[in-house]
Amino acid sequence: MSRSHAAALGQGRVAAGQVDVSFVGDDGQDRREPLDQCWMRPFEAARPIDATRSKRGAKGFAGLWWFATTADHVGYESWLQRDHVMAWDFDPTVMALVSRPLRLTWQRDDKTVTHTPDFFARLRDGTAVVIEVRSQRRRGRGEQPMVEPIVYACQQVGWTVWRVDVMDPVRTANLRWLSGYRHPRCLDARWTASLLRVFAEGAALMDGARQVGDPIAVLPTLFHLLWRQLLHTDLDAAPIGAESLVHGGDI
């Protein structure tokens, strides 16, 4: 998954104490606090500050993704966002994700500027991540200045900023396929141990499935194990198929 950590501009920096964060508190009431005072809040567990909606001219539709990592739903506003949410669901370093849980406000040239990041994530090492999803070829001139000045403020409080673009099409297609088997209902305990044993040293996907049982019965569990990364295959080289090499390994 492509990640670009945004760098603060030399000019137009905004300090953390100059940025206010609007969010929905635990009591369901709207709150607004300075970033340098509320940065430790678990925003990954906060409610979205506004409803997920389709954007005019967007190539895709708004919706909800069942995020297997937390067994909860995460909103998205385009197919590009959906693909990234899917990839973060697959990423074992991502512990939690929420769409649009906060709005940032600061002053620029005596005018009030606001920006709502697309997502907020918490990594397993505790890192907080503010995420912008933008297709480079569709990025408008007016969007960049709204984001860049607050990067420095986020970095001041230890937040990381990711700016992500279109994903690799082969990896995306493979993750879309595996994601259809991400729900625990796809795991049949009857096949798990045998699949882990058969693929321990590596085998072609369909050959290994046939060694365990009827592929129609076995494959959902195999794909679930690939999603959970208890088994592995190359997701970047080619679409998953009967001859794909599957092997074991740690999560």
PDB file of C-alpha atoms in Angstrom:
ATOM      1  CA  MET A   1       0.000   0.000   0.000  1.00  0.00           C
ATOM      2  CA  SER A   2       1.362   3.325  -1.045  1.00  0.00           C
ATOM      3  CA  ARG A   3       1.860   5.804   1.780  1.00  0.00           C
ATOM      4  CA  SER A   4       3.234   9.315   1.556  1.00  0.00           C
ATOM      5  CA  HIS A   5       4.007  11.024   4.836  1.00  0.00           C
ATOM      6  CA  ALA A   6       3.290  14.711   4.341  1.00  0.00           C
ATOM      7  CA  ALA A   7       6.091  17.140   5.082  1.00  0.00           C
ATOM      8  CA  ALA A   8       5.463  20.505   6.677  1.00  0.00           C
ATOM      9  CA  LEU A   9       5.956  23.524   4.462  1.00  0.00           C
ATOM     10  CA  GLY A  10       8.571  26.073   5.362  1.00  0.00           C
ATOM     11  CA  GLN A  11       5.950  28.798   5.235  1.00  0.00           C
ATOM     12  CA  GLY A  12       2.408  28.922   6.529  1.00  0.00           C
ATOM     13  CA  ARG A  13       3.044  26.722   9.531  1.00  0.00           C
ATOM     14  CA  VAL A  14       0.400  26.684  12.224  1.00  0.00           C
ATOM     15  CA  ALA A  15       1.332  25.733  15.789  1.00  0.00           C
ATOM     16  CA  ALA A  16      -0.714  23.139  17.645  1.00  0.00           C
ATOM     17  CA  GLY A  17      -1.942  25.768  20.092  1.00  0.00           C
ATOM     18  CA  GLN A  18      -3.380  27.762  17.199  1.00  0.00           C
ATOM     19  CA  VAL A  19      -5.527  24.895  15.914  1.00  0.00           C
ATOM     20  CA  ASP A  20      -8.899  24.020  17.421  1.00  0.00           C
ATOM     21  CA  VAL A  21     -10.374  20.540  17.148  1.00  0.00           C
ATOM     22  CA  SER A  22     -14.135  20.091  16.879  1.00  0.00           C
ATOM     23  CA  PHE A  23     -15.497  16.635  17.686  1.00  0.00           C
ATOM     24  CA  VAL A  24     -18.404  14.802  19.281  1.00  0.00           C
ATOM     25  CA  GLY A  25     -17.728  14.068  22.946  1.00  0.00           C
ATOM     26  CA  ASP A  26     -18.504  10.876  24.810  1.00  0.00           C
ATOM     27  CA  ASP A  27     -21.729  12.490  25.981  1.00  0.00           C
ATOM     28  CA  GLY A  28     -22.854  13.082  22.395  1.00  0.00           C
ATOM     29  CA  GLN A  29     -22.347  16.844  22.667  1.00  0.00           C
ATOM     30  CA  ASP A  30     -20.289  18.916  20.247  1.00  0.00           C
ATOM     31  CA  ARG A  31     -16.907  19.871  21.693  1.00  0.00           C
ATOM     32  CA  ARG A  32     -14.145  22.221  20.607  1.00  0.00           C
ATOM     33  CA  GLU A  33     -10.731  22.225  22.228  1.00  0.00           C
ATOM     34  CA  PRO A  34      -7.192  23.334  21.283  1.00  0.00           C
ATOM     35  CA  LEU A  35      -5.216  20.602  19.549  1.00  0.00           C
ATOM     36  CA  ASP A  36      -2.369  20.827  22.056  1.00  0.00           C
ATOM     37  CA  GLN A  37      -4.845  20.004  24.855  1.00  0.00           C
ATOM     38  CA  CYS A  38      -6.903  17.215  23.302  1.00  0.00           C
ATOM     39  CA  TRP A  39      -4.394  15.361  21.132  1.00  0.00           C
ATOM     40  CA  MET A  40      -4.342  12.350  23.471  1.00  0.00           C
ATOM     41  CA  ARG A  41      -8.065  11.672  23.048  1.00  0.00           C
ATOM     42  CA  PRO A  42      -8.858   8.319  21.372  1.00  0.00           C
ATOM     43  CA  PHE A  43     -10.356   9.883  18.267  1.00  0.00           C
ATOM     44  CA  GLU A  44     -10.277   6.460  16.612  1.00  0.00           C
ATOM     45  CA  ALA A  45     -13.253   5.624  18.850  1.00  0.00           C
ATOM     46  CA  ALA A  46     -15.121   8.902  18.249  1.00  0.00           C
ATOM     47  CA  ARG A  47     -18.260   9.310  16.197  1.00  0.00           C
ATOM     48  CA  PRO A  48     -18.010  10.848  12.723  1.00  0.00           C
ATOM     49  CA  ILE A  49     -18.448  14.591  13.037  1.00  0.00           C
ATOM     50  CA  ASP A  50     -20.727  14.651  10.015  1.00  0.00           C
ATOM     51  CA  ALA A  51     -22.532  12.131   7.848  1.00  0.00           C
ATOM     52  CA  THR A  52     -20.760  10.243   5.086  1.00  0.00           C
ATOM     53  CA  ARG A  53     -22.044  11.566   1.790  1.00  0.00           C
ATOM     54  CA  SER A  54     -21.421  11.227  -1.910  1.00  0.00           C
ATOM     55  CA  LYS A  55     -19.516  14.102  -3.454  1.00  0.00           C
ATOM     56  CA  ARG A  56     -20.666  15.776  -6.643  1.00  0.00           C
ATOM     57  CA  GLY A  57     -18.659  14.520  -9.590  1.00  0.00           C
ATOM     58  CA  ALA A  58     -17.034  11.708  -7.574  1.00  0.00           C
ATOM     59  CA  LYS A  59     -16.405   8.435  -9.396  1.00  0.00           C
ATOM     60  CA  GLY A  60     -18.052   6.244  -6.823  1.00  0.00           C
ATOM     61  CA  PHE A  61     -20.596   6.207  -4.062  1.00  0.00           C
ATOM     62  CA  ALA A  62     -20.610   6.700  -0.317  1.00  0.00           C
ATOM     63  CA  GLY A  63     -21.122   3.671   1.870  1.00  0.00           C
ATOM     64  CA  LEU A  64     -20.061   1.669   4.899  1.00  0.00           C
ATOM     65  CA  TRP A  65     -17.296  -0.915   5.063  1.00  0.00           C
ATOM     66  CA  TRP A  66     -17.519  -3.648   7.681  1.00  0.00           C
ATOM     67  CA  PHE A  67     -14.076  -3.259   9.238  1.00  0.00           C
ATOM     68  CA  ALA A  68     -13.133  -6.770  10.323  1.00  0.00           C
ATOM     69  CA  THR A  69     -10.281  -5.509  12.516  1.00  0.00           C
ATOM     70  CA  THR A  70     -12.727  -3.882  14.940  1.00  0.00           C
ATOM     71  CA  ALA A  71     -15.982  -5.605  13.853  1.00  0.00           C
ATOM     72  CA  ASP A  72     -17.474  -2.170  13.222  1.00  0.00           C
ATOM     73  CA  HIS A  73     -18.451  -0.072  10.208  1.00  0.00           C
ATOM     74  CA  VAL A  74     -16.257   2.644   8.682  1.00  0.00           C
ATOM     75  CA  GLY A  75     -17.774   5.161   6.292  1.00  0.00           C
ATOM     76  CA  TYR A  76     -16.276   6.076   2.930  1.00  0.00           C
ATOM     77  CA  GLU A  77     -17.194   8.725   0.359  1.00  0.00           C
ATOM     78  CA  SER A  78     -15.752   7.248  -2.835  1.00  0.00           C
ATOM     79  CA  TRP A  79     -14.530   3.984  -4.267  1.00  0.00           C
ATOM     80  CA  LEU A  80     -10.969   5.228  -3.817  1.00  0.00           C
ATOM     81  CA  GLN A  81     -11.603   5.701  -0.097  1.00  0.00           C
ATOM     82  CA  ARG A  82     -13.293   2.303   0.081  1.00  0.00           C
ATOM     83  CA  ASP A  83     -10.245   0.605  -1.423  1.00  0.00           C
ATOM     84  CA  HIS A  84      -7.958   2.232   1.128  1.00  0.00           C
ATOM     85  CA  VAL A  85     -10.271   1.339   4.023  1.00  0.00           C
ATOM     86  CA  MET A  86     -10.153  -2.242   2.755  1.00  0.00           C
ATOM     87  CA  ALA A  87      -6.348  -2.142   2.631  1.00  0.00           C
ATOM     88  CA  TRP A  88      -6.105  -0.734   6.165  1.00  0.00           C
ATOM     89  CA  ASP A  89      -8.453  -3.492   7.325  1.00  0.00           C
ATOM     90  CA  PHE A  90      -5.924  -5.959   5.879  1.00  0.00           C
ATOM     91  CA  ASP A  91      -2.927  -4.114   7.366  1.00  0.00           C
ATOM     92  CA  PRO A  92      -1.970  -5.728  10.712  1.00  0.00           C
ATOM     93  CA  THR A  93      -0.340  -2.496  11.921  1.00  0.00           C
ATOM     94  CA  VAL A  94      -3.690  -0.664  11.892  1.00  0.00           C
ATOM     95  CA  MET A  95      -5.608  -1.218  15.123  1.00  0.00           C
ATOM     96  CA  ALA A  96      -8.605   1.065  14.567  1.00  0.00           C
ATOM     97  CA  LEU A  97     -10.000   3.440  11.952  1.00  0.00           C
ATOM     98  CA  VAL A  98     -12.820   5.980  11.823  1.00  0.00           C
ATOM     99  CA  SER A  99     -13.968   8.355   9.098  1.00  0.00           C
ATOM    100  CA  ARG A 100     -14.141  12.122   9.694  1.00  0.00           C
ATOM    101  CA  PRO A 101     -14.120  12.149  13.529  1.00  0.00           C
ATOM    102  CA  LEU A 102     -12.743  15.679  13.844  1.00  0.00           C
ATOM    103  CA  ARG A 103     -12.612  19.074  12.209  1.00  0.00           C
ATOM    104  CA  LEU A 104      -9.574  21.352  12.440  1.00  0.00           C
ATOM    105  CA  THR A 105      -9.959  25.131  12.562  1.00  0.00           C
ATOM    106  CA  TRP A 106      -7.297  27.845  12.415  1.00  0.00           C
ATOM    107  CA  GLN A 107      -6.785  31.418  11.253  1.00  0.00           C
ATOM    108  CA  ARG A 108      -5.109  32.375   7.999  1.00  0.00           C
ATOM    109  CA  ASP A 109      -4.877  35.968   6.761  1.00  0.00           C
ATOM    110  CA  ASP A 110      -7.505  37.011   9.300  1.00  0.00           C
ATOM    111  CA  LYS A 111      -9.897  34.410   7.959  1.00  0.00           C
ATOM    112  CA  THR A 112     -11.175  31.252   9.651  1.00  0.00           C
ATOM    113  CA  VAL A 113     -10.149  28.098   7.814  1.00  0.00           C
ATOM    114  CA  THR A 114     -11.537  24.629   8.515  1.00  0.00           C
ATOM    115  CA  HIS A 115     -10.512  21.204   7.321  1.00  0.00           C
ATOM    116  CA  THR A 116     -11.967  17.777   8.056  1.00  0.00           C
ATOM    117  CA  PRO A 117      -9.473  14.935   7.471  1.00  0.00           C
ATOM    118  CA  ASP A 118     -10.897  11.881   5.719  1.00  0.00           C
ATOM    119  CA  PHE A 119      -9.836   9.376   8.376  1.00  0.00           C
ATOM    120  CA  PHE A 120      -8.172   8.993  11.737  1.00  0.00           C
ATOM    121  CA  ALA A 121      -6.303   5.763  12.517  1.00  0.00           C
ATOM    122  CA  ARG A 122      -4.568   4.289  15.538  1.00  0.00           C
ATOM    123  CA  LEU A 123      -1.647   1.980  14.882  1.00  0.00           C
ATOM    124  CA  ARG A 124      -0.771  -0.925  17.150  1.00  0.00           C
ATOM    125  CA  ASP A 125       2.331   0.886  18.362  1.00  0.00           C
ATOM    126  CA  GLY A 126       0.085   3.709  19.601  1.00  0.00           C
ATOM    127  CA  THR A 127       0.775   6.145  16.773  1.00  0.00           C
ATOM    128  CA  ALA A 128      -2.113   8.436  15.826  1.00  0.00           C
ATOM    129  CA  VAL A 129      -2.509   9.008  12.094  1.00  0.00           C
ATOM    130  CA  VAL A 130      -4.479  11.687  10.242  1.00  0.00           C
ATOM    131  CA  ILE A 131      -5.239  10.525   6.706  1.00  0.00           C
ATOM    132  CA  GLU A 132      -6.055  12.322   3.467  1.00  0.00           C
ATOM    133  CA  VAL A 133      -7.227  10.276   0.464  1.00  0.00           C
ATOM    134  CA  ARG A 134      -6.868  12.171  -2.802  1.00  0.00           C
ATOM    135  CA  SER A 135      -6.355  11.111  -6.381  1.00  0.00           C
ATOM    136  CA  GLN A 136      -3.474  13.211  -7.691  1.00  0.00           C
ATOM    137  CA  ARG A 137      -5.065  13.678 -11.095  1.00  0.00           C
ATOM    138  CA  ARG A 138      -8.303  14.971  -9.507  1.00  0.00           C
ATOM    139  CA  ARG A 139      -6.756  17.087  -6.773  1.00  0.00           C
ATOM    140  CA  GLY A 140      -7.987  20.660  -6.975  1.00  0.00           C
ATOM    141  CA  ARG A 141      -5.738  23.662  -6.515  1.00  0.00           C
ATOM    142  CA  GLY A 142      -7.791  24.847  -3.568  1.00  0.00           C
ATOM    143  CA  GLU A 143      -7.329  21.715  -1.463  1.00  0.00           C
ATOM    144  CA  GLN A 144      -3.600  21.719  -0.845  1.00  0.00           C
ATOM    145  CA  PRO A 145      -3.380  25.003   1.149  1.00  0.00           C
ATOM    146  CA  MET A 146      -6.099  23.782   3.518  1.00  0.00           C
ATOM    147  CA  VAL A 147      -4.017  20.752   4.448  1.00  0.00           C
ATOM    148  CA  GLU A 148      -0.395  21.838   4.434  1.00  0.00           C
ATOM    149  CA  PRO A 149      -0.422  24.477   7.206  1.00  0.00           C
ATOM    150  CA  ILE A 150      -1.789  22.030   9.776  1.00  0.00           C
ATOM    151  CA  VAL A 151       0.734  19.276   9.055  1.00  0.00           C
ATOM    152  CA  TYR A 152       3.248  21.028  11.276  1.00  0.00           C
ATOM    153  CA  ALA A 153       0.660  21.337  14.057  1.00  0.00           C
ATOM    154  CA  CYS A 154      -0.130  17.619  13.846  1.00  0.00           C
ATOM    155  CA  GLN A 155       3.543  16.739  13.970  1.00  0.00           C
ATOM    156  CA  GLN A 156       4.016  18.938  17.023  1.00  0.00           C
ATOM    157  CA  VAL A 157       1.641  16.728  19.033  1.00  0.00           C
ATOM    158  CA  GLY A 158       3.101  13.486  17.654  1.00  0.00           C
ATOM    159  CA  TRP A 159       0.445  12.756  15.045  1.00  0.00           C
ATOM    160  CA  THR A 160       1.548  11.326  11.724  1.00  0.00           C
ATOM    161  CA  VAL A 161      -0.030  12.493   8.478  1.00  0.00           C
ATOM    162  CA  TRP A 162      -0.564  10.125   5.549  1.00  0.00           C
ATOM    163  CA  ARG A 163      -1.574  11.349   2.129  1.00  0.00           C
ATOM    164  CA  VAL A 164      -2.539   8.434  -0.112  1.00  0.00           C
ATOM    165  CA  ASP A 165      -3.359   8.184  -3.792  1.00  0.00           C
ATOM    166  CA  VAL A 166      -4.678   5.492  -6.140  1.00  0.00           C
ATOM    167  CA  MET A 167      -3.666   1.964  -5.140  1.00  0.00           C
ATOM    168  CA  ASP A 168      -1.939  -0.599  -7.331  1.00  0.00           C
ATOM    169  CA  PRO A 169      -4.701  -2.255  -9.422  1.00  0.00           C
ATOM    170  CA  VAL A 170      -3.444  -5.835  -9.041  1.00  0.00           C
ATOM    171  CA  ARG A 171      -3.122  -5.622  -5.271  1.00  0.00           C
ATOM    172  CA  THR A 172      -6.476  -3.872  -5.060  1.00  0.00           C
ATOM    173  CA  ALA A 173      -8.205  -6.609  -7.062  1.00  0.00           C
ATOM    174  CA  ASN A 174      -6.652  -9.325  -4.899  1.00  0.00           C
ATOM    175  CA  LEU A 175      -7.667  -7.602  -1.679  1.00  0.00           C
ATOM    176  CA  ARG A 176     -11.188  -7.137  -2.995  1.00  0.00           C
ATOM    177  CA  TRP A 177     -11.394 -10.871  -3.603  1.00  0.00           C
ATOM    178  CA  LEU A 178     -10.000 -11.863  -0.220  1.00  0.00           C
ATOM    179  CA  SER A 179     -12.090  -9.271   1.583  1.00  0.00           C
ATOM    180  CA  GLY A 180     -15.190 -11.179   0.555  1.00  0.00           C
ATOM    181  CA  TYR A 181     -14.034 -13.877   2.975  1.00  0.00           C
ATOM    182  CA  ARG A 182     -12.950 -11.611   5.841  1.00  0.00           C
ATOM    183  CA  HIS A 183     -15.927 -12.353   8.075  1.00  0.00           C
ATOM    184  CA  PRO A 184     -15.325 -15.069  10.722  1.00  0.00           C
ATOM    185  CA  ARG A 185     -18.297 -17.014   9.351  1.00  0.00           C
ATOM    186  CA  CYS A 186     -16.051 -18.010   6.432  1.00  0.00           C
ATOM    187  CA  LEU A 187     -13.724 -19.889   8.786  1.00  0.00           C
ATOM    188  CA  ASP A 188     -14.564 -23.579   9.122  1.00  0.00           C
ATOM    189  CA  ALA A 189     -12.490 -25.047  11.933  1.00  0.00           C
ATOM    190  CA  ARG A 190     -12.634 -28.481  10.281  1.00  0.00           C
ATOM    191  CA  TRP A 191     -10.189 -27.352   7.590  1.00  0.00           C
ATOM    192  CA  THR A 192      -7.894 -24.906   9.400  1.00  0.00           C
ATOM    193  CA  ALA A 193      -5.238 -27.230  10.793  1.00  0.00           C
ATOM    194  CA  SER A 194      -5.033 -29.243   7.568  1.00  0.00           C
ATOM    195  CA  LEU A 195      -4.669 -26.127   5.410  1.00  0.00           C
ATOM    196  CA  LEU A 196      -1.905 -24.751   7.617  1.00  0.00           C
ATOM    197  CA  ARG A 197      -0.105 -28.099   7.400  1.00  0.00           C
ATOM    198  CA  VAL A 198      -0.486 -28.527   3.628  1.00  0.00           C
ATOM    199  CA  PHE A 199       0.730 -25.019   2.839  1.00  0.00           C
ATOM    200  CA  ALA A 200       3.471 -24.898   5.492  1.00  0.00           C
ATOM    201  CA  GLU A 201       6.216 -25.431   2.894  1.00  0.00           C
ATOM    202  CA  GLY A 202       4.326 -23.867  -0.013  1.00  0.00           C
ATOM    203  CA  ALA A 203       1.950 -25.293  -2.615  1.00  0.00           C
ATOM    204  CA  ALA A 204      -0.240 -24.172  -5.501  1.00  0.00           C
ATOM    205  CA  LEU A 205      -3.532 -22.820  -4.204  1.00  0.00           C
ATOM    206  CA  MET A 206      -5.885 -25.299  -5.843  1.00  0.00           C
ATOM    207  CA  ASP A 207      -3.599 -28.316  -5.415  1.00  0.00           C
ATOM    208  CA  GLY A 208      -3.324 -27.651  -1.695  1.00  0.00           C
ATOM    209  CA  ALA A 209      -7.065 -27.129  -1.323  1.00  0.00           C
ATOM    210  CA  ARG A 210      -7.766 -30.470  -3.048  1.00  0.00           C
ATOM    211  CA  GLN A 211      -5.414 -32.251  -0.652  1.00  0.00           C
ATOM    212  CA  VAL A 212      -7.592 -31.080   2.222  1.00  0.00           C
ATOM    213  CA  GLY A 213     -11.029 -31.748   0.728  1.00  0.00           C
ATOM    214  CA  ASP A 214     -13.630 -30.591  -1.751  1.00  0.00           C
ATOM    215  CA  PRO A 215     -12.420 -27.158  -2.922  1.00  0.00           C
ATOM    216  CA  ILE A 216     -15.967 -25.787  -2.843  1.00  0.00           C
ATOM    217  CA  ALA A 217     -16.037 -26.475   0.894  1.00  0.00           C
ATOM    218  CA  VAL A 218     -12.386 -25.715   1.638  1.00  0.00           C
ATOM    219  CA  LEU A 219     -11.702 -22.524  -0.346  1.00  0.00           C
ATOM    220  CA  PRO A 220     -13.695 -20.096   1.857  1.00  0.00           C
ATOM    221  CA  THR A 221     -11.537 -21.070   4.832  1.00  0.00           C
ATOM    222  CA  LEU A 222      -8.376 -20.862   2.730  1.00  0.00           C
ATOM    223  CA  PHE A 223      -9.251 -17.339   1.561  1.00  0.00           C
ATOM    224  CA  HIS A 224     -10.110 -16.338   5.131  1.00  0.00           C
ATOM    225  CA  LEU A 225      -6.700 -17.543   6.306  1.00  0.00           C
ATOM    226  CA  LEU A 226      -5.070 -15.539   3.508  1.00  0.00           C
ATOM    227  CA  TRP A 227      -7.018 -12.454   4.591  1.00  0.00           C
ATOM    228  CA  ARG A 228      -5.916 -12.937   8.197  1.00  0.00           C
ATOM    229  CA  GLN A 229      -2.354 -13.525   6.947  1.00  0.00           C
ATOM    230  CA  LEU A 230      -2.051 -16.897   8.638  1.00  0.00           C
ATOM    231  CA  LEU A 231      -1.269 -17.997   5.095  1.00  0.00           C
ATOM    232  CA  HIS A 232       0.405 -15.843   2.460  1.00  0.00           C
ATOM    233  CA  THR A 233       0.567 -15.356  -1.280  1.00  0.00           C
ATOM    234  CA  ASP A 234       2.009 -12.642  -3.535  1.00  0.00           C
ATOM    235  CA  LEU A 235      -0.755 -10.050  -3.864  1.00  0.00           C
ATOM    236  CA  ASP A 236       1.221  -7.741  -6.130  1.00  0.00           C
ATOM    237  CA  ALA A 237       2.506  -9.891  -8.994  1.00  0.00           C
ATOM    238  CA  ALA A 238      -0.709 -11.263 -10.517  1.00  0.00           C
ATOM    239  CA  PRO A 239      -4.369 -11.946  -9.736  1.00  0.00           C
ATOM    240  CA  ILE A 240      -4.927 -14.804  -7.309  1.00  0.00           C
ATOM    241  CA  GLY A 241      -5.596 -18.036  -9.190  1.00  0.00           C
ATOM    242  CA  ALA A 242      -5.376 -21.799  -9.066  1.00  0.00           C
ATOM    243  CA  GLU A 243      -1.583 -21.763  -9.562  1.00  0.00           C
ATOM    244  CA  SER A 244      -0.816 -19.035  -7.018  1.00  0.00           C
ATOM    245  CA  LEU A 245       1.854 -20.164  -4.575  1.00  0.00           C
ATOM    246  CA  VAL A 246       0.497 -20.186  -1.037  1.00  0.00           C
ATOM    247  CA  HIS A 247       2.774 -20.659   1.949  1.00  0.00           C
ATOM    248  CA  GLY A 248       2.621 -20.499   5.718  1.00  0.00           C
ATOM    249  CA  GLY A 249       4.246 -18.100   8.129  1.00  0.00           C
ATOM    250  CA  ASP A 250       3.605 -15.796  11.047  1.00  0.00           C
ATOM    251  CA  ILE A 251       0.803 -13.221  11.003  1.00  0.00           C
TER     252      ILE A 251
END
